[in-house]
PDB file of C-alpha atoms in Angstrom:
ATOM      1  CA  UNK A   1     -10.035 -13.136  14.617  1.00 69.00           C
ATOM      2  CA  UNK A   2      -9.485 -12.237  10.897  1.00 76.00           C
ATOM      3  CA  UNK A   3      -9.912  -8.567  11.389  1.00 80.00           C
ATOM      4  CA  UNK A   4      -7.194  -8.613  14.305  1.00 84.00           C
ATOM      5  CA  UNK A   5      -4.957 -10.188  11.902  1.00 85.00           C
ATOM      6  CA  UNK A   6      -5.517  -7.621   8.853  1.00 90.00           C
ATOM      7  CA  UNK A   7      -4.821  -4.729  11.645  1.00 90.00           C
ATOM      8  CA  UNK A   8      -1.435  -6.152  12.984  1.00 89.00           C
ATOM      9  CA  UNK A   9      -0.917  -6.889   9.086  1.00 90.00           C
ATOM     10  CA  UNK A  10      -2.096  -2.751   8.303  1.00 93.00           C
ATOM     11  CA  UNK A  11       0.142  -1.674  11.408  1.00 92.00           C
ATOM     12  CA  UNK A  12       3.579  -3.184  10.103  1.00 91.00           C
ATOM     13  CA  UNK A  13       2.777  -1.821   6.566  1.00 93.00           C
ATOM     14  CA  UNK A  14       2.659   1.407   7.560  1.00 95.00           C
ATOM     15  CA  UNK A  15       4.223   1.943  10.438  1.00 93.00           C
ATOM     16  CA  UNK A  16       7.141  -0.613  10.086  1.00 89.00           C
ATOM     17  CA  UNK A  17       7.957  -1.821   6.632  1.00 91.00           C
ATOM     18  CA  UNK A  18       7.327   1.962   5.291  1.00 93.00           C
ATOM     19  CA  UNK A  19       6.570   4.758   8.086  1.00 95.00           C
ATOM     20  CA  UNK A  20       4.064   6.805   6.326  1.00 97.00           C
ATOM     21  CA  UNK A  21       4.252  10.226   7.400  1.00 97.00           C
ATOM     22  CA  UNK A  22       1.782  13.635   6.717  1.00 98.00           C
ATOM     23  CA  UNK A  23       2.466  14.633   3.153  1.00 97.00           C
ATOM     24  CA  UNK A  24       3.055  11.117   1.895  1.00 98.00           C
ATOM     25  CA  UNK A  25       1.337   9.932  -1.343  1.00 98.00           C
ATOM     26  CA  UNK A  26      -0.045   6.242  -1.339  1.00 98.00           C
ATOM     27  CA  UNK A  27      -0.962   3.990  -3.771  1.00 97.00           C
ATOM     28  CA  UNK A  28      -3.254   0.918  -2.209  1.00 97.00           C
ATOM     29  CA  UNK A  29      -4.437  -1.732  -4.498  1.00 94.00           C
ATOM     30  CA  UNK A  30      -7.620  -3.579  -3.734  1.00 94.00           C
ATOM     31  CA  UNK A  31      -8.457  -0.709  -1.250  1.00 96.00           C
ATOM     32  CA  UNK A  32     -12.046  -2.086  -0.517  1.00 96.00           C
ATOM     33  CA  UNK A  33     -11.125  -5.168   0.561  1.00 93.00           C
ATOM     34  CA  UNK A  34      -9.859  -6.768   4.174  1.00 92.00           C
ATOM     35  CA  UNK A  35      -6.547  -4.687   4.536  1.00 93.00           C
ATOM     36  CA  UNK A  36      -6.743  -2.327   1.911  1.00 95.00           C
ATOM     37  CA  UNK A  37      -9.444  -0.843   3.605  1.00 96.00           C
ATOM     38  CA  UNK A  38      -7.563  -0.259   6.699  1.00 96.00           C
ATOM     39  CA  UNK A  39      -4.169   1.096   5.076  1.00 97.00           C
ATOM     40  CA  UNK A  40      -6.124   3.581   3.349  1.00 98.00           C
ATOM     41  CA  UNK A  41      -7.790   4.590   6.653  1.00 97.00           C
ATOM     42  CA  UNK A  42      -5.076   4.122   8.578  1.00 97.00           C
ATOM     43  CA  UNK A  43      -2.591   6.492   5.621  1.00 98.00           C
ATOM     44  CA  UNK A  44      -5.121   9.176   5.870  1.00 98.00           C
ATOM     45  CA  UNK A  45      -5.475   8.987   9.430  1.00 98.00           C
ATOM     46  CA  UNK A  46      -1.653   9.812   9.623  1.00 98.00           C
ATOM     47  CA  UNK A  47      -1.831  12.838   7.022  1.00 98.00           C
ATOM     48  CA  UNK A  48      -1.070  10.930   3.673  1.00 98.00           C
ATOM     49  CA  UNK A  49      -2.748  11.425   0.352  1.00 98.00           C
ATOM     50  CA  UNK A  50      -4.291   7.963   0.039  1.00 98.00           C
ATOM     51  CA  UNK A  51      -4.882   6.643  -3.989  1.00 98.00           C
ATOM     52  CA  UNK A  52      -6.418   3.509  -4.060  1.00 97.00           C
ATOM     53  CA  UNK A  53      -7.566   1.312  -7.052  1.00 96.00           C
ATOM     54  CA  UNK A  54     -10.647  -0.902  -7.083  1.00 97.00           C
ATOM     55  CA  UNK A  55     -12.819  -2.919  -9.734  1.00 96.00           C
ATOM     56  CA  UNK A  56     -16.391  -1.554  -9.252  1.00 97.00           C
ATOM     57  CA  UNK A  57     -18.166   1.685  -8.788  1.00 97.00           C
ATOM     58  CA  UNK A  58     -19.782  -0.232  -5.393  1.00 98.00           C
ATOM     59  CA  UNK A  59     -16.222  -0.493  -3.771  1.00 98.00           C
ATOM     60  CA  UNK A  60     -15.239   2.699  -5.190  1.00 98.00           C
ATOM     61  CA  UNK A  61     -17.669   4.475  -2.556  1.00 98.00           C
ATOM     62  CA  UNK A  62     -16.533   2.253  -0.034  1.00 97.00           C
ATOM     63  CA  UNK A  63     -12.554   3.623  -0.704  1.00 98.00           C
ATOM     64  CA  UNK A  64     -13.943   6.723  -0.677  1.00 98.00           C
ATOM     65  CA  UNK A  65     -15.628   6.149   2.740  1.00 98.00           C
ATOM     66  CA  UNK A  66     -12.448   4.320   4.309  1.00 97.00           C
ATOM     67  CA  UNK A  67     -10.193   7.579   3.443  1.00 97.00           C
ATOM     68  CA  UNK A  68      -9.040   7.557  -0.490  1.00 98.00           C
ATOM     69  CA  UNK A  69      -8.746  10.832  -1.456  1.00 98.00           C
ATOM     70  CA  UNK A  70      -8.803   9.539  -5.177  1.00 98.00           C
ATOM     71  CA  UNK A  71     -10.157   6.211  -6.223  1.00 98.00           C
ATOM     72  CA  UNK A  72      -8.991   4.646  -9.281  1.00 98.00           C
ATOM     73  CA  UNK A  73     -11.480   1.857 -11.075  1.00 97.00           C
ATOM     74  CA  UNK A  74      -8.760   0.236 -12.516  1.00 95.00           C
ATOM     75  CA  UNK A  75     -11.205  -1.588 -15.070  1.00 95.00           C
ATOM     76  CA  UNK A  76     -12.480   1.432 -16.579  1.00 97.00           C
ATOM     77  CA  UNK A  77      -8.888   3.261 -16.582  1.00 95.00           C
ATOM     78  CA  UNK A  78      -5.347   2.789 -16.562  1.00 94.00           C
ATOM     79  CA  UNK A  79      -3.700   2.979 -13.108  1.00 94.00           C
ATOM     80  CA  UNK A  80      -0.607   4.106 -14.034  1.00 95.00           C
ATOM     81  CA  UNK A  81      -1.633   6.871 -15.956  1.00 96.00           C
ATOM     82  CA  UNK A  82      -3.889   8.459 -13.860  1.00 97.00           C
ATOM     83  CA  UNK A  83      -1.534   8.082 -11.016  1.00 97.00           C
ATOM     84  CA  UNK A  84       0.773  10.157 -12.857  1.00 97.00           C
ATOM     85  CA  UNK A  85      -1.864  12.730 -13.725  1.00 97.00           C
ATOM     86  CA  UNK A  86      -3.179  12.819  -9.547  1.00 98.00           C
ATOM     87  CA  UNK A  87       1.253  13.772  -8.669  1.00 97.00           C
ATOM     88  CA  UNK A  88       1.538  15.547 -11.585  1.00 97.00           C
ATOM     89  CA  UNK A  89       4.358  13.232 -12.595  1.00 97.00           C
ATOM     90  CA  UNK A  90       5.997  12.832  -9.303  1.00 97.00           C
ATOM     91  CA  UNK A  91       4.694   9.274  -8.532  1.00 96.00           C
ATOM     92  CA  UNK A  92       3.599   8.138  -4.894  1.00 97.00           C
ATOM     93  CA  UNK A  93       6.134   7.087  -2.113  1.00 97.00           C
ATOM     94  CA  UNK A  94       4.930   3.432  -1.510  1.00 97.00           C
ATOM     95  CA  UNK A  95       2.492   1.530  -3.351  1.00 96.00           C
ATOM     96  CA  UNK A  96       0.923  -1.228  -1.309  1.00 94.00           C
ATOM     97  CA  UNK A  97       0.519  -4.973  -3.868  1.00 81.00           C
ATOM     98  CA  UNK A  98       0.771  -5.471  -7.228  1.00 61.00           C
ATOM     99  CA  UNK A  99       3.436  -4.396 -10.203  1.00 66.00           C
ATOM    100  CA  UNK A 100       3.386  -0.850 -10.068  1.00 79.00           C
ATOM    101  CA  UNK A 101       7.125   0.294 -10.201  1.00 86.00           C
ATOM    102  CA  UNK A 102       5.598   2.651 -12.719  1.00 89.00           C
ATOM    103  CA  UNK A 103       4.068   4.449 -10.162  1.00 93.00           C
ATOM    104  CA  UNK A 104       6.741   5.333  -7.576  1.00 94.00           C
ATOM    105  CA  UNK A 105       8.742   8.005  -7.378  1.00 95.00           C
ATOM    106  CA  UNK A 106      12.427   7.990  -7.127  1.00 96.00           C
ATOM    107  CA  UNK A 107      13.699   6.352  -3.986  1.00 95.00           C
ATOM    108  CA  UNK A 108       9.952   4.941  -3.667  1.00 94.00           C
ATOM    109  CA  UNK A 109       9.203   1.555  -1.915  1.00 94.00           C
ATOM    110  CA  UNK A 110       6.562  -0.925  -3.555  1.00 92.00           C
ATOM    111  CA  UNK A 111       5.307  -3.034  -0.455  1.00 92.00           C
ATOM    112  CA  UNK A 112       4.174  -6.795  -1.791  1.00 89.00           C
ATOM    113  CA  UNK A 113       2.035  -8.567   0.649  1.00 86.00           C
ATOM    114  CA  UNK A 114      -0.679 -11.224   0.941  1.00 76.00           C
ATOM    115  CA  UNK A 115      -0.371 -14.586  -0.006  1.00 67.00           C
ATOM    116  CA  UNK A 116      -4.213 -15.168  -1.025  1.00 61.00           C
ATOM    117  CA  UNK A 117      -3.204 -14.235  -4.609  1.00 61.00           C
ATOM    118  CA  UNK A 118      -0.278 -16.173  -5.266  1.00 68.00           C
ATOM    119  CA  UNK A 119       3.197 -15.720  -5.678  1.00 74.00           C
ATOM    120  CA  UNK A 120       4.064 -12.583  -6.963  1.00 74.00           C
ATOM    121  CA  UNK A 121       5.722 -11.937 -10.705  1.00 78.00           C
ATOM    122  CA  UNK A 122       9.519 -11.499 -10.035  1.00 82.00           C
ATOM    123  CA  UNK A 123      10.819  -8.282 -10.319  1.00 84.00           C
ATOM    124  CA  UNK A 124      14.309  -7.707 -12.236  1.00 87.00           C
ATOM    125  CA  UNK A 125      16.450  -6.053  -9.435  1.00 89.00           C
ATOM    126  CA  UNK A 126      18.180  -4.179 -11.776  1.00 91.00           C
ATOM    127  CA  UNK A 127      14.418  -2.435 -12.811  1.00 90.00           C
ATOM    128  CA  UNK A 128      14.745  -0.510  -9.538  1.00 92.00           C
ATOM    129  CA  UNK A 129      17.884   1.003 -10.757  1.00 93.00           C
ATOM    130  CA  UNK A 130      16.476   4.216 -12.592  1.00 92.00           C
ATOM    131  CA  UNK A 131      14.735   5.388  -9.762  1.00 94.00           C
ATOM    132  CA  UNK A 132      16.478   4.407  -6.787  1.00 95.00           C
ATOM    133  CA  UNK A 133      13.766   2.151  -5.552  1.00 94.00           C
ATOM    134  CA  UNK A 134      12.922  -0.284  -3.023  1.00 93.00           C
ATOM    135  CA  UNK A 135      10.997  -3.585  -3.159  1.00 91.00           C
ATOM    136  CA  UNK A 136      10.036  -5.405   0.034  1.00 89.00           C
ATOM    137  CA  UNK A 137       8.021  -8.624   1.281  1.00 88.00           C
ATOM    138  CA  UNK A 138       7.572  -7.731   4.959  1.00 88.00           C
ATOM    139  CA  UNK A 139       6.249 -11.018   7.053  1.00 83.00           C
ATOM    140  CA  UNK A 140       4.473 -10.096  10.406  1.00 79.00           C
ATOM    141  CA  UNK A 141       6.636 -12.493  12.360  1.00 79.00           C
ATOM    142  CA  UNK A 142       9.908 -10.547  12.245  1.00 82.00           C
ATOM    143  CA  UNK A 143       7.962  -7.527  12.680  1.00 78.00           C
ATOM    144  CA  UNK A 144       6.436  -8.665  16.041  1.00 74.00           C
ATOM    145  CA  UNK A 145       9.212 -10.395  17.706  1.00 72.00           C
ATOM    146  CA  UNK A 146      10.604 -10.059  20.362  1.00 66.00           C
ATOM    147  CA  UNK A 147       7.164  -9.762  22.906  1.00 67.00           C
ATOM    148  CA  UNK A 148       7.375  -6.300  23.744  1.00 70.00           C
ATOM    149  CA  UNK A 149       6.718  -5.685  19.309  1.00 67.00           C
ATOM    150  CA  UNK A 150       4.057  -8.052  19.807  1.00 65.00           C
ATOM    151  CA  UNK A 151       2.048  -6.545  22.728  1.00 69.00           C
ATOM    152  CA  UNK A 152       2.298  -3.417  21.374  1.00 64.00           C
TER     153      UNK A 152
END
């Protein structure tokens, strides 16, 4: 049941709440895990250059197995700058979890999602200002009503 769940949850994050789109750089945080696993699939599968961070060399391979195309241990390096060093400064166009305005380009949209790691830190709304930026907290329910979103 749970993997049903973290598809429908994969399919509105990057197909609705952000339609990724061939030529598309991604950021996914925790891309080893339940849904990280499938957005960085799921971004390749669709033509996107797929970043993802993870904590160990084990779930390293694994990102590189689902579809990252550069894999990030995030406890051995810093994120942000090696992001900028993979887009040569550019930044990615979404970046799936976690605080990483830092890594977006301009007009970029930081998807937060989840809610087995708490509420997130607030972001000042002004901080998207220099770049033209986007935050959003999609919830499945709006994305899947009415039936005709859901079936499909």
């Amino acid at each position: 049941a749970s993997v049903l769940l973290k598809g429908m949850t994969a399919y509105v994050l990057v197909r609705q709440a952000v339609k990724v789109q061939a030529g598309h750089t991604v950021l996914v945080h925790a891309a080893a895990g339940g849904v990280g696993s499938l957005l960085c699939q799921w971004a390749n599968a669709l033509g996107a250059t797929v970043i993802g961070t993870v904590s160990t060399q084990e779930k390293a391979i694994q990102a590189t197995q689902d579809g990252c195309h550069h894999v990030i241990i995030y406890t051995k390096e810093g994120f942000v700058a090696r992001v900028a060093v993979i887009t040569s400064g550019k930044g990615v166009h979404v970046v799936y979890d976690a605080g990483s305005l830092l890594c977006l380009m301009p007009r970029g949209c930081m998807i937060s999602y989840g809610q087995s790691s708490g509420r997130p830190d607030p972001v000042p709304v002004s901080d998207l200002a220099s770049k033209s930026q986007c935050l959003a907290r999609p919830c499945m329910r709006h994305y899947t009503t009415p039936s005709d979103e859901w079936l499909h």
